């Protein structure tokens, strides 16, 4: 943790990954925060359904792989450990310990909670699902992702939870570079044109061959607009991992997602949808307490 905490504190974005109760790999892009020195994430209740399985398995990996969050010349890191999932439905923990950090790292939050008046108007933004590392941890270095349209986080089952790695996705747009480990012409583009069951070649970043035994895996990528983070788009491929690639049974999003600024009405509609989802999640959490 002595190595991981400084990186987590400095990082702008991170990944949270885990295995559902049935062993299915899951991942989210999130903002790295510290709860009194302990690495954590604070998810709005709009994401409650996505992390329902994490509550039951109680083990996850926190990863920092984006080169924009890692000092030059250093490796990314993944830290796997047991986690505590806390329902902060009143927003007290978040407002006192975590809000200031999020306002510095995630600019869209400033439009919702950067003053007492905004906090009252957007009360639904303060309640959070706080996921905090606990217990014994295992930290492993990861090669950083330098091309968000081509590099991704691979999540597959390990002996003690999710086993993350960083991979280059063949044909995932963005051109090629010497460290991609894949040619732009050696695989299908994992976007709208990929049919279920399509094999998408993968290589560990740096060019090493990837080995798989047919176990379900997840390839998860994300990118964001700079410096405002107004657009933070994710994409993933899921299916059996074979030698050299993944059989993409399921696909969501695309690596070349548009990151242009939203128009006024798009912003308004997006905020209304977010508020509605957060309120539903808070009500459900309060009902089950």
Coordinates of C-alpha atoms in Angstrom, one line a residue, residues 41-49 51-52 55 84-94 126-132 278 280-289:
X41 CA -14.4 5.2 -4.6
X42 CA -17.7 7.0 -4.1
X43 CA -20.3 5.9 -6.6
X44 CA -23.5 7.9 -7.1
X45 CA -26.7 5.8 -6.6
X46 CA -27.3 5.9 -10.4
X47 CA -24.8 3.0 -10.4
X48 CA -26.3 1.0 -7.7
X49 CA -27.5 -1.8 -10.0
X51 CA -22.3 -2.9 -8.2
X52 CA -25.0 -5.1 -6.7
X55 CA -21.7 -6.2 -2.3
X84 CA -16.2 -2.8 2.4
X85 CA -19.3 -1.4 0.7
X86 CA -20.9 1.4 2.7
X87 CA -24.4 2.9 1.9
X88 CA -24.0 6.6 2.7
X89 CA -27.6 7.5 1.9
X90 CA -27.5 10.8 3.7
X91 CA -24.3 11.9 2.1
X92 CA -22.6 12.7 5.4
X93 CA -19.4 10.7 4.8
X94 CA -19.1 11.9 1.3
X126 CA -24.3 13.7 -2.3
X127 CA -25.5 10.2 -1.2
X128 CA -22.9 7.6 -2.3
X129 CA -22.0 4.0 -2.4
X130 CA -18.5 4.1 -0.9
X131 CA -16.3 1.1 -1.8
X132 CA -13.2 1.0 0.5
X278 CA -29.8 8.6 -8.4
X280 CA -34.5 5.8 -7.6
X281 CA -31.3 4.2 -6.3
X282 CA -31.4 6.1 -3.0
X283 CA -35.1 5.2 -2.5
X284 CA -34.3 1.5 -3.1
X285 CA -31.4 1.6 -0.7
X286 CA -33.5 3.2 2.0
X287 CA -36.3 0.7 1.5
X288 CA -34.0 -2.3 2.0
X289 CA -32.2 -0.9 5.1

